[in-house]
Amino acid sequence: ALPISYGTFEFTSRVSQALSGSDSSGFLYASNSATEIDMEQVGNKADDVDCTNWQGTSNFQDTQVSGFDQTNSHDFKIVWQPSYVDWYVDGQLVVHHTQAVPSAPAYFLFNMWGTNNSSWGGTATIGPTRYMYISNFSYTP
């Protein structure tokens, strides 16, 4: 697979449980965050979606939006253009960023990983098995 550039990235996902100590995301990534565009659901904020774009490891813009229960399926969309990044949840524009907009071609990835941090993702919840369900993905140049 080759890295891809500007376009619209859409996926539907949910998590089995919103528990402290986890991060579930669909995101674009290029080496050393030359491009990184994240749409993350962190376990310690069960109704939040964190939208961040990076142009390198220290130049970024970040916005958290509330009101989206992570255990319900949501349609997520990232629109990446040369001068902005937009994030949509269930068809509603929730974030518009114009700073630190990356330009390097990147790979689109999904991941779910554990955290043990009081500020990001929350301290670990030991024991429960967690799942991230992804029911579709599309890319439109």
mmCIF file with all atom_site columns, N, CA and C in Angstrom, residues 36-93:
data_model
loop_
_atom_site.group_PDB
_atom_site.id
_atom_site.type_symbol
_atom_site.label_atom_id
_atom_site.label_alt_id
_atom_site.label_comp_id
_atom_site.label_asym_id
_atom_site.label_entity_id
_atom_site.label_seq_id
_atom_site.pdbx_PDB_ins_code
_atom_site.Cartn_x
_atom_site.Cartn_y
_atom_site.Cartn_z
_atom_site.occupancy
_atom_site.B_iso_or_equiv
_atom_site.pdbx_formal_charge
_atom_site.auth_seq_id
_atom_site.auth_comp_id
_atom_site.auth_asym_id
_atom_site.auth_atom_id
_atom_site.pdbx_PDB_model_num
ATOM 1   N N  . GLU A 1 36 ? 0.048   13.785 10.821 1.00 0.00 ? 36 GLU A N  1
ATOM 2   C CA . GLU A 1 36 ? -0.757  12.980 11.737 1.00 0.00 ? 36 GLU A CA 1
ATOM 3   C C  . GLU A 1 36 ? -2.085  13.705 11.901 1.00 0.00 ? 36 GLU A C  1
ATOM 4   N N  . ILE A 1 37 ? -3.159  12.982 11.602 1.00 0.00 ? 37 ILE A N  1
ATOM 5   C CA . ILE A 1 37 ? -4.510  13.531 11.738 1.00 0.00 ? 37 ILE A CA 1
ATOM 6   C C  . ILE A 1 37 ? -5.315  12.476 12.486 1.00 0.00 ? 37 ILE A C  1
ATOM 7   N N  . ASP A 1 38 ? -5.693  12.787 13.719 1.00 0.00 ? 38 ASP A N  1
ATOM 8   C CA . ASP A 1 38 ? -6.297  11.817 14.627 1.00 0.00 ? 38 ASP A CA 1
ATOM 9   C C  . ASP A 1 38 ? -7.773  12.102 14.868 1.00 0.00 ? 38 ASP A C  1
ATOM 10  N N  . MET A 1 39 ? -8.537  11.027 14.960 1.00 0.00 ? 39 MET A N  1
ATOM 11  C CA . MET A 1 39 ? -9.915  11.092 15.438 1.00 0.00 ? 39 MET A CA 1
ATOM 12  C C  . MET A 1 39 ? -9.993  10.012 16.507 1.00 0.00 ? 39 MET A C  1
ATOM 13  N N  . GLU A 1 40 ? -9.828  10.427 17.780 1.00 0.00 ? 40 GLU A N  1
ATOM 14  C CA . GLU A 1 40 ? -9.623  9.481  18.870 1.00 0.00 ? 40 GLU A CA 1
ATOM 15  C C  . GLU A 1 40 ? -10.747 9.535  19.896 1.00 0.00 ? 40 GLU A C  1
ATOM 16  N N  . GLN A 1 41 ? -11.049 8.349  20.427 1.00 0.00 ? 41 GLN A N  1
ATOM 17  C CA . GLN A 1 41 ? -11.988 8.225  21.536 1.00 0.00 ? 41 GLN A CA 1
ATOM 18  C C  . GLN A 1 41 ? -11.185 7.687  22.714 1.00 0.00 ? 41 GLN A C  1
ATOM 19  N N  . VAL A 1 42 ? -11.029 8.521  23.724 1.00 0.00 ? 42 VAL A N  1
ATOM 20  C CA . VAL A 1 42 ? -10.239 8.127  24.886 1.00 0.00 ? 42 VAL A CA 1
ATOM 21  C C  . VAL A 1 42 ? -11.161 7.630  25.998 1.00 0.00 ? 42 VAL A C  1
ATOM 22  N N  . GLY A 1 43 ? -10.747 6.545  26.642 1.00 0.00 ? 43 GLY A N  1
ATOM 23  C CA . GLY A 1 43 ? -11.605 5.844  27.591 1.00 0.00 ? 43 GLY A CA 1
ATOM 24  C C  . GLY A 1 43 ? -12.022 6.633  28.805 1.00 0.00 ? 43 GLY A C  1
ATOM 25  N N  . ASN A 1 44 ? -11.207 7.576  29.250 1.00 0.00 ? 44 ASN A N  1
ATOM 26  C CA . ASN A 1 44 ? -11.572 8.329  30.452 1.00 0.00 ? 44 ASN A CA 1
ATOM 27  C C  . ASN A 1 44 ? -12.527 9.482  30.157 1.00 0.00 ? 44 ASN A C  1
ATOM 28  N N  . LYS A 1 45 ? -12.902 9.650  28.877 1.00 0.00 ? 45 LYS A N  1
ATOM 29  C CA . LYS A 1 45 ? -13.888 10.674 28.499 1.00 0.00 ? 45 LYS A CA 1
ATOM 30  C C  . LYS A 1 45 ? -14.892 10.011 27.570 1.00 0.00 ? 45 LYS A C  1
ATOM 31  N N  . ALA A 1 46 ? -15.840 9.291  28.157 1.00 0.00 ? 46 ALA A N  1
ATOM 32  C CA . ALA A 1 46 ? -16.713 8.361  27.445 1.00 0.00 ? 46 ALA A CA 1
ATOM 33  C C  . ALA A 1 46 ? -17.612 8.989  26.387 1.00 0.00 ? 46 ALA A C  1
ATOM 34  N N  . ASP A 1 47 ? -17.770 10.304 26.406 1.00 0.00 ? 47 ASP A N  1
ATOM 35  C CA . ASP A 1 47 ? -18.623 10.979 25.427 1.00 0.00 ? 47 ASP A CA 1
ATOM 36  C C  . ASP A 1 47 ? -17.842 11.914 24.504 1.00 0.00 ? 47 ASP A C  1
ATOM 37  N N  . ASP A 1 48 ? -16.521 11.824 24.533 1.00 0.00 ? 48 ASP A N  1
ATOM 38  C CA . ASP A 1 48 ? -15.685 12.763 23.776 1.00 0.00 ? 48 ASP A CA 1
ATOM 39  C C  . ASP A 1 48 ? -15.061 12.135 22.542 1.00 0.00 ? 48 ASP A C  1
ATOM 40  N N  . VAL A 1 49 ? -14.791 12.995 21.574 1.00 0.00 ? 49 VAL A N  1
ATOM 41  C CA . VAL A 1 49 ? -13.972 12.662 20.411 1.00 0.00 ? 49 VAL A CA 1
ATOM 42  C C  . VAL A 1 49 ? -12.878 13.721 20.370 1.00 0.00 ? 49 VAL A C  1
ATOM 43  N N  . ASP A 1 50 ? -11.622 13.277 20.291 1.00 0.00 ? 50 ASP A N  1
ATOM 44  C CA . ASP A 1 50 ? -10.493 14.186 20.249 1.00 0.00 ? 50 ASP A CA 1
ATOM 45  C C  . ASP A 1 50 ? -9.989  14.284 18.816 1.00 0.00 ? 50 ASP A C  1
ATOM 46  N N  . CYS A 1 51 ? -9.943  15.494 18.283 1.00 0.00 ? 51 CYS A N  1
ATOM 47  C CA . CYS A 1 51 ? -9.548  15.745 16.892 1.00 0.00 ? 51 CYS A CA 1
ATOM 48  C C  . CYS A 1 51 ? -8.261  16.568 16.896 1.00 0.00 ? 51 CYS A C  1
ATOM 49  N N  . THR A 1 52 ? -7.196  15.973 16.376 1.00 0.00 ? 52 THR A N  1
ATOM 50  C CA . THR A 1 52 ? -5.892  16.623 16.402 1.00 0.00 ? 52 THR A CA 1
ATOM 51  C C  . THR A 1 52 ? -5.206  16.462 15.060 1.00 0.00 ? 52 THR A C  1
ATOM 52  N N  . ASN A 1 53 ? -4.576  17.523 14.583 1.00 0.00 ? 53 ASN A N  1
ATOM 53  C CA . ASN A 1 53 ? -3.712  17.414 13.418 1.00 0.00 ? 53 ASN A CA 1
ATOM 54  C C  . ASN A 1 53 ? -2.321  17.892 13.797 1.00 0.00 ? 53 ASN A C  1
ATOM 55  N N  . TRP A 1 54 ? -1.326  17.168 13.284 1.00 0.00 ? 54 TRP A N  1
ATOM 56  C CA . TRP A 1 54 ? 0.078   17.433 13.574 1.00 0.00 ? 54 TRP A CA 1
ATOM 57  C C  . TRP A 1 54 ? 0.827   17.676 12.269 1.00 0.00 ? 54 TRP A C  1
ATOM 58  N N  . GLN A 1 55 ? 1.747   18.623 12.317 1.00 0.00 ? 55 GLN A N  1
ATOM 59  C CA . GLN A 1 55 ? 2.705   18.836 11.242 1.00 0.00 ? 55 GLN A CA 1
ATOM 60  C C  . GLN A 1 55 ? 4.064   18.807 11.934 1.00 0.00 ? 55 GLN A C  1
ATOM 61  N N  . GLY A 1 56 ? 4.574   17.575 12.163 1.00 0.00 ? 56 GLY A N  1
ATOM 62  C CA . GLY A 1 56 ? 5.770   17.394 12.977 1.00 0.00 ? 56 GLY A CA 1
ATOM 63  C C  . GLY A 1 56 ? 5.384   17.117 14.415 1.00 0.00 ? 56 GLY A C  1
ATOM 64  N N  . THR A 1 57 ? 6.376   16.843 15.250 1.00 0.00 ? 57 THR A N  1
ATOM 65  C CA . THR A 1 57 ? 6.096   16.379 16.612 1.00 0.00 ? 57 THR A CA 1
ATOM 66  C C  . THR A 1 57 ? 5.735   17.482 17.605 1.00 0.00 ? 57 THR A C  1
ATOM 67  N N  . SER A 1 58 ? 5.865   18.750 17.220 1.00 0.00 ? 58 SER A N  1
ATOM 68  C CA . SER A 1 58 ? 5.527   19.806 18.178 1.00 0.00 ? 58 SER A CA 1
ATOM 69  C C  . SER A 1 58 ? 4.551   20.848 17.645 1.00 0.00 ? 58 SER A C  1
ATOM 70  N N  . ASN A 1 59 ? 4.232   20.806 16.358 1.00 0.00 ? 59 ASN A N  1
ATOM 71  C CA . ASN A 1 59 ? 3.318   21.779 15.758 1.00 0.00 ? 59 ASN A CA 1
ATOM 72  C C  . ASN A 1 59 ? 1.968   21.100 15.546 1.00 0.00 ? 59 ASN A C  1
ATOM 73  N N  . PHE A 1 60 ? 0.974   21.461 16.364 1.00 0.00 ? 60 PHE A N  1
ATOM 74  C CA . PHE A 1 60 ? -0.321  20.782 16.283 1.00 0.00 ? 60 PHE A CA 1
ATOM 75  C C  . PHE A 1 60 ? -1.456  21.707 16.666 1.00 0.00 ? 60 PHE A C  1
ATOM 76  N N  . GLN A 1 61 ? -2.681  21.274 16.307 1.00 0.00 ? 61 GLN A N  1
ATOM 77  C CA . GLN A 1 61 ? -3.917  21.926 16.745 1.00 0.00 ? 61 GLN A CA 1
ATOM 78  C C  . GLN A 1 61 ? -4.832  20.819 17.239 1.00 0.00 ? 61 GLN A C  1
ATOM 79  N N  . ASP A 1 62 ? -5.450  21.002 18.406 1.00 0.00 ? 62 ASP A N  1
ATOM 80  C CA . ASP A 1 62 ? -6.221  19.949 19.058 1.00 0.00 ? 62 ASP A CA 1
ATOM 81  C C  . ASP A 1 62 ? -7.539  20.501 19.594 1.00 0.00 ? 62 ASP A C  1
ATOM 82  N N  . THR A 1 63 ? -8.637  19.765 19.350 1.00 0.00 ? 63 THR A N  1
ATOM 83  C CA . THR A 1 63 ? -9.946  20.142 19.879 1.00 0.00 ? 63 THR A CA 1
ATOM 84  C C  . THR A 1 63 ? -10.670 18.880 20.327 1.00 0.00 ? 63 THR A C  1
ATOM 85  N N  . GLN A 1 64 ? -11.244 18.920 21.521 1.00 0.00 ? 64 GLN A N  1
ATOM 86  C CA . GLN A 1 64 ? -12.096 17.827 21.999 1.00 0.00 ? 64 GLN A CA 1
ATOM 87  C C  . GLN A 1 64 ? -13.541 18.269 21.914 1.00 0.00 ? 64 GLN A C  1
ATOM 88  N N  . VAL A 1 65 ? -14.395 17.359 21.398 1.00 0.00 ? 65 VAL A N  1
ATOM 89  C CA . VAL A 1 65 ? -15.828 17.642 21.338 1.00 0.00 ? 65 VAL A CA 1
ATOM 90  C C  . VAL A 1 65 ? -16.562 16.591 22.166 1.00 0.00 ? 65 VAL A C  1
ATOM 91  N N  . SER A 1 66 ? -17.653 16.993 22.791 1.00 0.00 ? 66 SER A N  1
ATOM 92  C CA . SER A 1 66 ? -18.417 16.113 23.679 1.00 0.00 ? 66 SER A CA 1
ATOM 93  C C  . SER A 1 66 ? -19.781 15.794 23.092 1.00 0.00 ? 66 SER A C  1
ATOM 94  N N  . GLY A 1 67 ? -20.430 14.789 23.682 1.00 0.00 ? 67 GLY A N  1
ATOM 95  C CA . GLY A 1 67 ? -21.795 14.469 23.326 1.00 0.00 ? 67 GLY A CA 1
ATOM 96  C C  . GLY A 1 67 ? -21.943 13.260 22.424 1.00 0.00 ? 67 GLY A C  1
ATOM 97  N N  . PHE A 1 68 ? -20.891 12.446 22.289 1.00 0.00 ? 68 PHE A N  1
ATOM 98  C CA . PHE A 1 68 ? -20.938 11.288 21.399 1.00 0.00 ? 68 PHE A CA 1
ATOM 99  C C  . PHE A 1 68 ? -20.540 10.032 22.175 1.00 0.00 ? 68 PHE A C  1
ATOM 100 N N  . ASP A 1 69 ? -21.525 9.319  22.686 1.00 0.00 ? 69 ASP A N  1
ATOM 101 C CA . ASP A 1 69 ? -21.312 8.102  23.472 1.00 0.00 ? 69 ASP A CA 1
ATOM 102 C C  . ASP A 1 69 ? -20.496 7.106  22.638 1.00 0.00 ? 69 ASP A C  1
ATOM 103 N N  . GLN A 1 70 ? -19.322 6.769  23.129 1.00 0.00 ? 70 GLN A N  1
ATOM 104 C CA . GLN A 1 70 ? -18.413 5.888  22.394 1.00 0.00 ? 70 GLN A CA 1
ATOM 105 C C  . GLN A 1 70 ? -18.961 4.482  22.183 1.00 0.00 ? 70 GLN A C  1
ATOM 106 N N  . THR A 1 71 ? -19.901 4.053  23.019 1.00 0.00 ? 71 THR A N  1
ATOM 107 C CA . THR A 1 71 ? -20.427 2.692  22.881 1.00 0.00 ? 71 THR A CA 1
ATOM 108 C C  . THR A 1 71 ? -21.526 2.593  21.823 1.00 0.00 ? 71 THR A C  1
ATOM 109 N N  . ASN A 1 72 ? -21.946 3.727  21.271 1.00 0.00 ? 72 ASN A N  1
ATOM 110 C CA . ASN A 1 72 ? -22.883 3.746  20.145 1.00 0.00 ? 72 ASN A CA 1
ATOM 111 C C  . ASN A 1 72 ? -22.093 3.886  18.852 1.00 0.00 ? 72 ASN A C  1
ATOM 112 N N  . SER A 1 73 ? -22.565 3.285  17.766 1.00 0.00 ? 73 SER A N  1
ATOM 113 C CA . SER A 1 73 ? -21.907 3.451  16.470 1.00 0.00 ? 73 SER A CA 1
ATOM 114 C C  . SER A 1 73 ? -22.053 4.890  15.992 1.00 0.00 ? 73 SER A C  1
ATOM 115 N N  . HIS A 1 74 ? -20.957 5.416  15.470 1.00 0.00 ? 74 HIS A N  1
ATOM 116 C CA . HIS A 1 74 ? -20.962 6.765  14.906 1.00 0.00 ? 74 HIS A CA 1
ATOM 117 C C  . HIS A 1 74 ? -20.281 6.729  13.549 1.00 0.00 ? 74 HIS A C  1
ATOM 118 N N  . ASP A 1 75 ? -20.762 7.587  12.659 1.00 0.00 ? 75 ASP A N  1
ATOM 119 C CA . ASP A 1 75 ? -20.127 7.775  11.360 1.00 0.00 ? 75 ASP A CA 1
ATOM 120 C C  . ASP A 1 75 ? -19.128 8.917  11.512 1.00 0.00 ? 75 ASP A C  1
ATOM 121 N N  . PHE A 1 76 ? -17.862 8.600  11.294 1.00 0.00 ? 76 PHE A N  1
ATOM 122 C CA . PHE A 1 76 ? -16.786 9.572  11.418 1.00 0.00 ? 76 PHE A CA 1
ATOM 123 C C  . PHE A 1 76 ? -16.264 9.938  10.040 1.00 0.00 ? 76 PHE A C  1
ATOM 124 N N  . LYS A 1 77 ? -15.913 11.209 9.877  1.00 0.00 ? 77 LYS A N  1
ATOM 125 C CA . LYS A 1 77 ? -15.364 11.658 8.601  1.00 0.00 ? 77 LYS A CA 1
ATOM 126 C C  . LYS A 1 77 ? -14.285 12.703 8.858  1.00 0.00 ? 77 LYS A C  1
ATOM 127 N N  . ILE A 1 78 ? -13.162 12.526 8.159  1.00 0.00 ? 78 ILE A N  1
ATOM 128 C CA . ILE A 1 78 ? -12.072 13.507 8.171  1.00 0.00 ? 78 ILE A CA 1
ATOM 129 C C  . ILE A 1 78 ? -11.925 14.019 6.747  1.00 0.00 ? 78 ILE A C  1
ATOM 130 N N  . VAL A 1 79 ? -11.971 15.336 6.580  1.00 0.00 ? 79 VAL A N  1
ATOM 131 C CA . VAL A 1 79 ? -11.729 15.952 5.275  1.00 0.00 ? 79 VAL A CA 1
ATOM 132 C C  . VAL A 1 79 ? -10.407 16.702 5.395  1.00 0.00 ? 79 VAL A C  1
ATOM 133 N N  . TRP A 1 80 ? -9.402  16.237 4.648  1.00 0.00 ? 80 TRP A N  1
ATOM 134 C CA . TRP A 1 80 ? -8.053  16.814 4.684  1.00 0.00 ? 80 TRP A CA 1
ATOM 135 C C  . TRP A 1 80 ? -7.776  17.518 3.365  1.00 0.00 ? 80 TRP A C  1
ATOM 136 N N  . GLN A 1 81 ? -7.567  18.809 3.449  1.00 0.00 ? 81 GLN A N  1
ATOM 137 C CA . GLN A 1 81 ? -7.264  19.636 2.287  1.00 0.00 ? 81 GLN A CA 1
ATOM 138 C C  . GLN A 1 81 ? -5.997  20.452 2.575  1.00 0.00 ? 81 GLN A C  1
ATOM 139 N N  . PRO A 1 82 ? -5.389  21.065 1.562  1.00 0.00 ? 82 PRO A N  1
ATOM 140 C CA . PRO A 1 82 ? -4.126  21.786 1.789  1.00 0.00 ? 82 PRO A CA 1
ATOM 141 C C  . PRO A 1 82 ? -4.189  22.884 2.856  1.00 0.00 ? 82 PRO A C  1
ATOM 142 N N  . SER A 1 83 ? -5.348  23.506 3.053  1.00 0.00 ? 83 SER A N  1
ATOM 143 C CA . SER A 1 83 ? -5.423  24.624 3.992  1.00 0.00 ? 83 SER A CA 1
ATOM 144 C C  . SER A 1 83 ? -6.265  24.357 5.242  1.00 0.00 ? 83 SER A C  1
ATOM 145 N N  . TYR A 1 84 ? -6.843  23.161 5.357  1.00 0.00 ? 84 TYR A N  1
ATOM 146 C CA . TYR A 1 84 ? -7.661  22.871 6.542  1.00 0.00 ? 84 TYR A CA 1
ATOM 147 C C  . TYR A 1 84 ? -7.853  21.369 6.729  1.00 0.00 ? 84 TYR A C  1
ATOM 148 N N  . VAL A 1 85 ? -8.297  21.017 7.940  1.00 0.00 ? 85 VAL A N  1
ATOM 149 C CA . VAL A 1 85 ? -8.776  19.672 8.247  1.00 0.00 ? 85 VAL A CA 1
ATOM 150 C C  . VAL A 1 85 ? -10.116 19.846 8.953  1.00 0.00 ? 85 VAL A C  1
ATOM 151 N N  . ASP A 1 86 ? -11.144 19.136 8.454  1.00 0.00 ? 86 ASP A N  1
ATOM 152 C CA . ASP A 1 86 ? -12.469 19.146 9.077  1.00 0.00 ? 86 ASP A CA 1
ATOM 153 C C  . ASP A 1 86 ? -12.788 17.753 9.606  1.00 0.00 ? 86 ASP A C  1
ATOM 154 N N  . TRP A 1 87 ? -13.476 17.709 10.733 1.00 0.00 ? 87 TRP A N  1
ATOM 155 C CA . TRP A 1 87 ? -13.930 16.448 11.325 1.00 0.00 ? 87 TRP A CA 1
ATOM 156 C C  . TRP A 1 87 ? -15.449 16.485 11.455 1.00 0.00 ? 87 TRP A C  1
ATOM 157 N N  . TYR A 1 88 ? -16.082 15.387 11.097 1.00 0.00 ? 88 TYR A N  1
ATOM 158 C CA . TYR A 1 88 ? -17.541 15.247 11.193 1.00 0.00 ? 88 TYR A CA 1
ATOM 159 C C  . TYR A 1 88 ? -17.870 14.033 12.039 1.00 0.00 ? 88 TYR A C  1
ATOM 160 N N  . VAL A 1 89 ? -18.941 14.132 12.805 1.00 0.00 ? 89 VAL A N  1
ATOM 161 C CA . VAL A 1 89 ? -19.500 12.986 13.516 1.00 0.00 ? 89 VAL A CA 1
ATOM 162 C C  . VAL A 1 89 ? -20.975 12.927 13.155 1.00 0.00 ? 89 VAL A C  1
ATOM 163 N N  . ASP A 1 90 ? -21.402 11.786 12.638 1.00 0.00 ? 90 ASP A N  1
ATOM 164 C CA . ASP A 1 90 ? -22.797 11.568 12.247 1.00 0.00 ? 90 ASP A CA 1
ATOM 165 C C  . ASP A 1 90 ? -23.308 12.679 11.320 1.00 0.00 ? 90 ASP A C  1
ATOM 166 N N  . GLY A 1 91 ? -22.465 13.089 10.376 1.00 0.00 ? 91 GLY A N  1
ATOM 167 C CA . GLY A 1 91 ? -22.845 14.079 9.381  1.00 0.00 ? 91 GLY A CA 1
ATOM 168 C C  . GLY A 1 91 ? -22.738 15.524 9.817  1.00 0.00 ? 91 GLY A C  1
ATOM 169 N N  . GLN A 1 92 ? -22.386 15.754 11.072 1.00 0.00 ? 92 GLN A N  1
ATOM 170 C CA . GLN A 1 92 ? -22.312 17.111 11.622 1.00 0.00 ? 92 GLN A CA 1
ATOM 171 C C  . GLN A 1 92 ? -20.858 17.561 11.703 1.00 0.00 ? 92 GLN A C  1
ATOM 172 N N  . LEU A 1 93 ? -20.535 18.718 11.106 1.00 0.00 ? 93 LEU A N  1
ATOM 173 C CA . LEU A 1 93 ? -19.195 19.283 11.239 1.00 0.00 ? 93 LEU A CA 1
ATOM 174 C C  . LEU A 1 93 ? -18.976 19.655 12.700 1.00 0.00 ? 93 LEU A C  1
#
